[in-house]
PDB file of C-alpha atoms in Angstrom:
ATOM      1  CA  MET A   1      55.881  26.890   5.820  1.00  0.00           C
ATOM      2  CA  SER A   2      53.641  29.438   4.135  1.00  0.00           C
ATOM      3  CA  LYS A   3      50.928  31.181   6.050  1.00  0.00           C
ATOM      4  CA  LEU A   4      47.439  31.748   4.832  1.00  0.00           C
ATOM      5  CA  PRO A   5      46.848  35.303   3.749  1.00  0.00           C
ATOM      6  CA  PRO A   6      45.034  37.368   6.376  1.00  0.00           C
ATOM      7  CA  LEU A   7      41.296  37.583   6.014  1.00  0.00           C
ATOM      8  CA  ARG A   8      41.488  41.363   5.720  1.00  0.00           C
ATOM      9  CA  ASN A   9      42.912  40.863   2.219  1.00  0.00           C
ATOM     10  CA  LEU A  10      39.710  39.121   1.038  1.00  0.00           C
ATOM     11  CA  ARG A  11      37.539  41.324  -1.054  1.00  0.00           C
ATOM     12  CA  LYS A  12      34.046  42.185   0.123  1.00  0.00           C
ATOM     13  CA  THR A  13      32.617  40.693  -3.064  1.00  0.00           C
ATOM     14  CA  THR A  14      34.221  37.312  -2.352  1.00  0.00           C
ATOM     15  CA  VAL A  15      32.771  37.230   1.160  1.00  0.00           C
ATOM     16  CA  LEU A  16      29.342  38.178  -0.200  1.00  0.00           C
ATOM     17  CA  VAL A  17      29.469  35.433  -2.874  1.00  0.00           C
ATOM     18  CA  ILE A  18      30.462  32.814  -0.284  1.00  0.00           C
ATOM     19  CA  ALA A  19      27.673  33.923   2.081  1.00  0.00           C
ATOM     20  CA  VAL A  20      25.058  33.792  -0.711  1.00  0.00           C
ATOM     21  CA  PHE A  21      26.292  30.378  -1.852  1.00  0.00           C
ATOM     22  CA  LEU A  22      26.163  28.932   1.682  1.00  0.00           C
ATOM     23  CA  GLY A  23      22.686  30.411   2.189  1.00  0.00           C
ATOM     24  CA  PHE A  24      21.501  28.850  -1.073  1.00  0.00           C
ATOM     25  CA  LEU A  25      23.042  25.499  -0.162  1.00  0.00           C
ATOM     26  CA  ILE A  26      21.363  25.438   3.268  1.00  0.00           C
ATOM     27  CA  HIS A  27      18.026  26.491   1.737  1.00  0.00           C
ATOM     28  CA  TRP A  28      18.252  23.791  -0.936  1.00  0.00           C
ATOM     29  CA  ILE A  29      18.986  21.062   1.645  1.00  0.00           C
ATOM     30  CA  LEU A  30      16.082  22.129   3.866  1.00  0.00           C
ATOM     31  CA  VAL A  31      13.577  22.337   0.990  1.00  0.00           C
ATOM     32  CA  ALA A  32      14.693  18.992  -0.461  1.00  0.00           C
ATOM     33  CA  ASN A  33      14.218  17.191   2.870  1.00  0.00           C
ATOM     34  CA  TRP A  34      10.910  18.908   3.645  1.00  0.00           C
ATOM     35  CA  GLY A  35       9.539  18.092   0.172  1.00  0.00           C
ATOM     36  CA  ARG A  36      10.486  14.425   0.446  1.00  0.00           C
ATOM     37  CA  GLU A  37       8.638  14.026   3.754  1.00  0.00           C
ATOM     38  CA  THR A  38       5.575  15.798   2.387  1.00  0.00           C
ATOM     39  CA  ILE A  39       5.442  13.497  -0.635  1.00  0.00           C
ATOM     40  CA  ARG A  40       5.884  10.415   1.578  1.00  0.00           C
ATOM     41  CA  ASP A  41       3.174  11.585   4.012  1.00  0.00           C
ATOM     42  CA  SER A  42       0.671  12.288   1.227  1.00  0.00           C
ATOM     43  CA  ALA A  43       1.377   8.897  -0.369  1.00  0.00           C
ATOM     44  CA  GLU A  44       0.840   7.115   2.959  1.00  0.00           C
ATOM     45  CA  ALA A  45      -2.383   9.049   3.554  1.00  0.00           C
ATOM     46  CA  GLU A  46      -3.649   8.111   0.091  1.00  0.00           C
ATOM     47  CA  LEU A  47      -2.774   4.451   0.613  1.00  0.00           C
ATOM     48  CA  SER A  48      -4.381   4.343   4.023  1.00  0.00           C
ATOM     49  CA  LEU A  49      -7.763   5.573   2.715  1.00  0.00           C
ATOM     50  CA  ALA A  50      -8.645   2.197   1.228  1.00  0.00           C
ATOM     51  CA  GLN A  51      -6.647  -0.982   0.641  1.00  0.00           C
ATOM     52  CA  SER A  52      -8.110  -4.254  -0.548  1.00  0.00           C
ATOM     53  CA  VAL A  53      -7.356  -7.850  -1.478  1.00  0.00           C
ATOM     54  CA  VAL A  54      -9.176 -10.808  -2.990  1.00  0.00           C
ATOM     55  CA  CYS A  55      -8.753 -13.958  -0.894  1.00  0.00           C
ATOM     56  CA  SER A  56     -10.142 -17.448  -0.450  1.00  0.00           C
ATOM     57  CA  HIS A  57     -10.566 -17.423   3.345  1.00  0.00           C
ATOM     58  CA  ILE A  58     -10.988 -15.098   6.310  1.00  0.00           C
ATOM     59  CA  VAL A  59      -9.086 -16.329   9.377  1.00  0.00           C
ATOM     60  CA  ASN A  60      -9.482 -14.498  12.688  1.00  0.00           C
ATOM     61  CA  GLY A  61     -10.854 -11.469  10.843  1.00  0.00           C
ATOM     62  CA  SER A  62      -7.902 -11.235   8.435  1.00  0.00           C
ATOM     63  CA  PRO A  63      -7.558 -12.260   4.782  1.00  0.00           C
ATOM     64  CA  PHE A  64      -5.897 -15.599   4.075  1.00  0.00           C
ATOM     65  CA  GLY A  65      -5.163 -17.179   0.695  1.00  0.00           C
ATOM     66  CA  VAL A  66      -4.571 -13.881  -1.093  1.00  0.00           C
ATOM     67  CA  ASP A  67      -3.852 -14.518  -4.761  1.00  0.00           C
ATOM     68  CA  SER A  68      -4.681 -13.354  -8.268  1.00  0.00           C
ATOM     69  CA  VAL A  69      -5.578 -16.783  -9.696  1.00  0.00           C
ATOM     70  CA  PHE A  70      -8.362 -18.954  -8.252  1.00  0.00           C
ATOM     71  CA  GLU A  71     -10.253 -22.077  -9.346  1.00  0.00           C
ATOM     72  CA  GLU A  72     -13.914 -22.249 -10.259  1.00  0.00           C
ATOM     73  CA  GLY A  73     -16.178 -23.362  -7.437  1.00  0.00           C
ATOM     74  CA  MET A  74     -14.335 -21.511  -4.675  1.00  0.00           C
ATOM     75  CA  ARG A  75     -15.929 -18.982  -2.372  1.00  0.00           C
ATOM     76  CA  LEU A  76     -14.011 -15.720  -2.670  1.00  0.00           C
ATOM     77  CA  TYR A  77     -13.907 -12.678  -0.416  1.00  0.00           C
ATOM     78  CA  TYR A  78     -13.102  -9.051  -1.154  1.00  0.00           C
ATOM     79  CA  TYR A  79     -11.548  -7.599   1.990  1.00  0.00           C
ATOM     80  CA  SER A  80     -11.100  -3.810   2.164  1.00  0.00           C
ATOM     81  CA  THR A  81      -9.688  -1.729   4.961  1.00  0.00           C
ATOM     82  CA  VAL A  82     -11.320   1.674   4.998  1.00  0.00           C
ATOM     83  CA  SER A  83     -10.116   4.778   6.812  1.00  0.00           C
ATOM     84  CA  THR A  84     -12.352   6.649   9.210  1.00  0.00           C
ATOM     85  CA  ALA A  85     -12.293   9.652   6.855  1.00  0.00           C
ATOM     86  CA  LEU A  86     -14.120   7.615   4.186  1.00  0.00           C
ATOM     87  CA  GLN A  87     -16.645   6.247   6.674  1.00  0.00           C
ATOM     88  CA  LEU A  88     -17.733   9.727   7.743  1.00  0.00           C
ATOM     89  CA  LYS A  89     -18.756  10.778   4.231  1.00  0.00           C
ATOM     90  CA  ASP A  90     -22.368  10.441   3.098  1.00  0.00           C
ATOM     91  CA  ASP A  91     -21.549   8.130   0.176  1.00  0.00           C
ATOM     92  CA  THR A  92     -22.384   4.454   0.573  1.00  0.00           C
ATOM     93  CA  LEU A  93     -19.367   2.201   0.149  1.00  0.00           C
ATOM     94  CA  MET A  94     -20.003  -0.591  -2.346  1.00  0.00           C
ATOM     95  CA  HIS A  95     -18.154  -3.627  -3.647  1.00  0.00           C
ATOM     96  CA  ILE A  96     -18.925  -4.248  -7.314  1.00  0.00           C
ATOM     97  CA  TRP A  97     -17.912  -7.632  -8.760  1.00  0.00           C
ATOM     98  CA  PHE A  98     -17.253  -7.815 -12.536  1.00  0.00           C
ATOM     99  CA  ASN A  99     -16.748 -10.762 -14.888  1.00  0.00           C
ATOM    100  CA  GLY A 100     -15.013  -9.079 -17.798  1.00  0.00           C
ATOM    101  CA  ALA A 101     -17.202  -6.025 -18.486  1.00  0.00           C
ATOM    102  CA  ASP A 102     -20.374  -7.572 -17.007  1.00  0.00           C
ATOM    103  CA  THR A 103     -21.496  -6.556 -13.528  1.00  0.00           C
ATOM    104  CA  VAL A 104     -22.187  -9.725 -11.541  1.00  0.00           C
ATOM    105  CA  GLN A 105     -23.178  -8.233  -8.171  1.00  0.00           C
ATOM    106  CA  LYS A 106     -23.173  -5.001  -6.178  1.00  0.00           C
ATOM    107  CA  LEU A 107     -23.032  -5.217  -2.410  1.00  0.00           C
ATOM    108  CA  ALA A 108     -23.149  -2.389   0.128  1.00  0.00           C
ATOM    109  CA  CYS A 109     -20.402  -2.505   2.734  1.00  0.00           C
ATOM    110  CA  ASP A 110     -21.252  -3.166   6.350  1.00  0.00           C
ATOM    111  CA  ILE A 111     -18.212  -1.670   8.010  1.00  0.00           C
ATOM    112  CA  ALA A 112     -16.965  -3.306  11.190  1.00  0.00           C
ATOM    113  CA  GLN A 113     -13.643  -2.208  12.711  1.00  0.00           C
ATOM    114  CA  ASP A 114     -12.614  -0.263   9.576  1.00  0.00           C
ATOM    115  CA  VAL A 115     -13.142  -3.354   7.385  1.00  0.00           C
ATOM    116  CA  CYS A 116     -15.571  -3.874   4.532  1.00  0.00           C
ATOM    117  CA  LEU A 117     -15.993  -7.521   3.594  1.00  0.00           C
ATOM    118  CA  THR A 118     -18.133  -9.075   0.875  1.00  0.00           C
ATOM    119  CA  THR A 119     -18.229 -12.515  -0.662  1.00  0.00           C
ATOM    120  CA  ILE A 120     -19.405 -14.054  -3.901  1.00  0.00           C
ATOM    121  CA  ALA A 121     -21.092 -17.437  -4.090  1.00  0.00           C
ATOM    122  CA  PRO A 122     -19.099 -20.203  -5.791  1.00  0.00           C
ATOM    123  CA  ALA A 123     -21.949 -20.814  -8.254  1.00  0.00           C
ATOM    124  CA  MET A 124     -21.576 -17.257  -9.598  1.00  0.00           C
ATOM    125  CA  LEU A 125     -17.856 -17.609 -10.362  1.00  0.00           C
ATOM    126  CA  LYS A 126     -17.277 -18.610 -13.970  1.00  0.00           C
ATOM    127  CA  ALA A 127     -13.908 -18.990 -15.670  1.00  0.00           C
ATOM    128  CA  GLY A 128     -12.502 -15.731 -16.990  1.00  0.00           C
ATOM    129  CA  GLU A 129     -10.984 -12.421 -16.002  1.00  0.00           C
ATOM    130  CA  TRP A 130     -12.598 -10.784 -13.000  1.00  0.00           C
ATOM    131  CA  SER A 131     -12.287  -7.579 -11.026  1.00  0.00           C
ATOM    132  CA  VAL A 132     -13.790  -6.102  -7.892  1.00  0.00           C
ATOM    133  CA  ASP A 133     -14.108  -2.375  -7.206  1.00  0.00           C
ATOM    134  CA  LEU A 134     -14.559  -0.502  -3.952  1.00  0.00           C
ATOM    135  CA  VAL A 135     -16.524   2.658  -4.726  1.00  0.00           C
ATOM    136  CA  ALA A 136     -17.936   5.533  -2.687  1.00  0.00           C
ATOM    137  CA  GLY A 137     -20.712   7.150  -4.673  1.00  0.00           C
ATOM    138  CA  ARG A 138     -19.082   7.621  -8.095  1.00  0.00           C
ATOM    139  CA  LYS A 139     -15.482   7.607  -6.844  1.00  0.00           C
ATOM    140  CA  LEU A 140     -13.321   4.513  -7.345  1.00  0.00           C
ATOM    141  CA  LEU A 141     -11.284   3.914  -4.185  1.00  0.00           C
ATOM    142  CA  SER A 142      -9.687   0.558  -4.897  1.00  0.00           C
ATOM    143  CA  THR A 143      -9.799  -2.207  -7.476  1.00  0.00           C
ATOM    144  CA  ARG A 144      -8.409  -5.735  -7.696  1.00  0.00           C
ATOM    145  CA  GLN A 145      -8.179  -7.936 -10.766  1.00  0.00           C
ATOM    146  CA  PHE A 146      -7.980 -11.709 -10.686  1.00  0.00           C
ATOM    147  CA  VAL A 147      -8.495 -14.767 -12.880  1.00  0.00           C
ATOM    148  CA  ILE A 148     -10.848 -17.706 -12.389  1.00  0.00           C
ATOM    149  CA  GLU A 149      -9.530 -20.883 -14.001  1.00  0.00           C
ATOM    150  CA  PRO A 150     -11.656 -23.931 -14.840  1.00  0.00           C
ATOM    151  CA  SER A 151     -11.651 -26.557 -12.123  1.00  0.00           C
ATOM    152  CA  ASN A 152      -9.490 -29.646 -12.775  1.00  0.00           C
ATOM    153  CA  ARG A 153     -11.926 -32.036 -11.122  1.00  0.00           C
TER     154      ARG A 153
END
């Protein structure tokens, strides 16, 4: 059985190269893991600022009937959760309802329990492509697009 050569026969340069390589490898692993968590945290923070849905009902304070296609003659709600950071700013939060490029209504948000909720009357909903924006001052925080189809009645 052959023995490994004694470590004293290794050259100083080889030991230095191995030490530098291991240091680089450890540094790369640490930076890669730290960067991934930072990206995930910033994405979660951005998502938690404002999230919204268009729905047909509010049940126990939560959206119900979330969809992207609705029939004419329905009452629709735009439900937005808003972080405390956005509430503390001086800008008024608004929901702006659009039918195509036409502004149908602008409503200021009355925030209760981090929720901004507005509704649009069924008589105002005409068939076509719609969208609703949540804005603070001139900054767009969230938008939802949906379609109103003619009623089959």
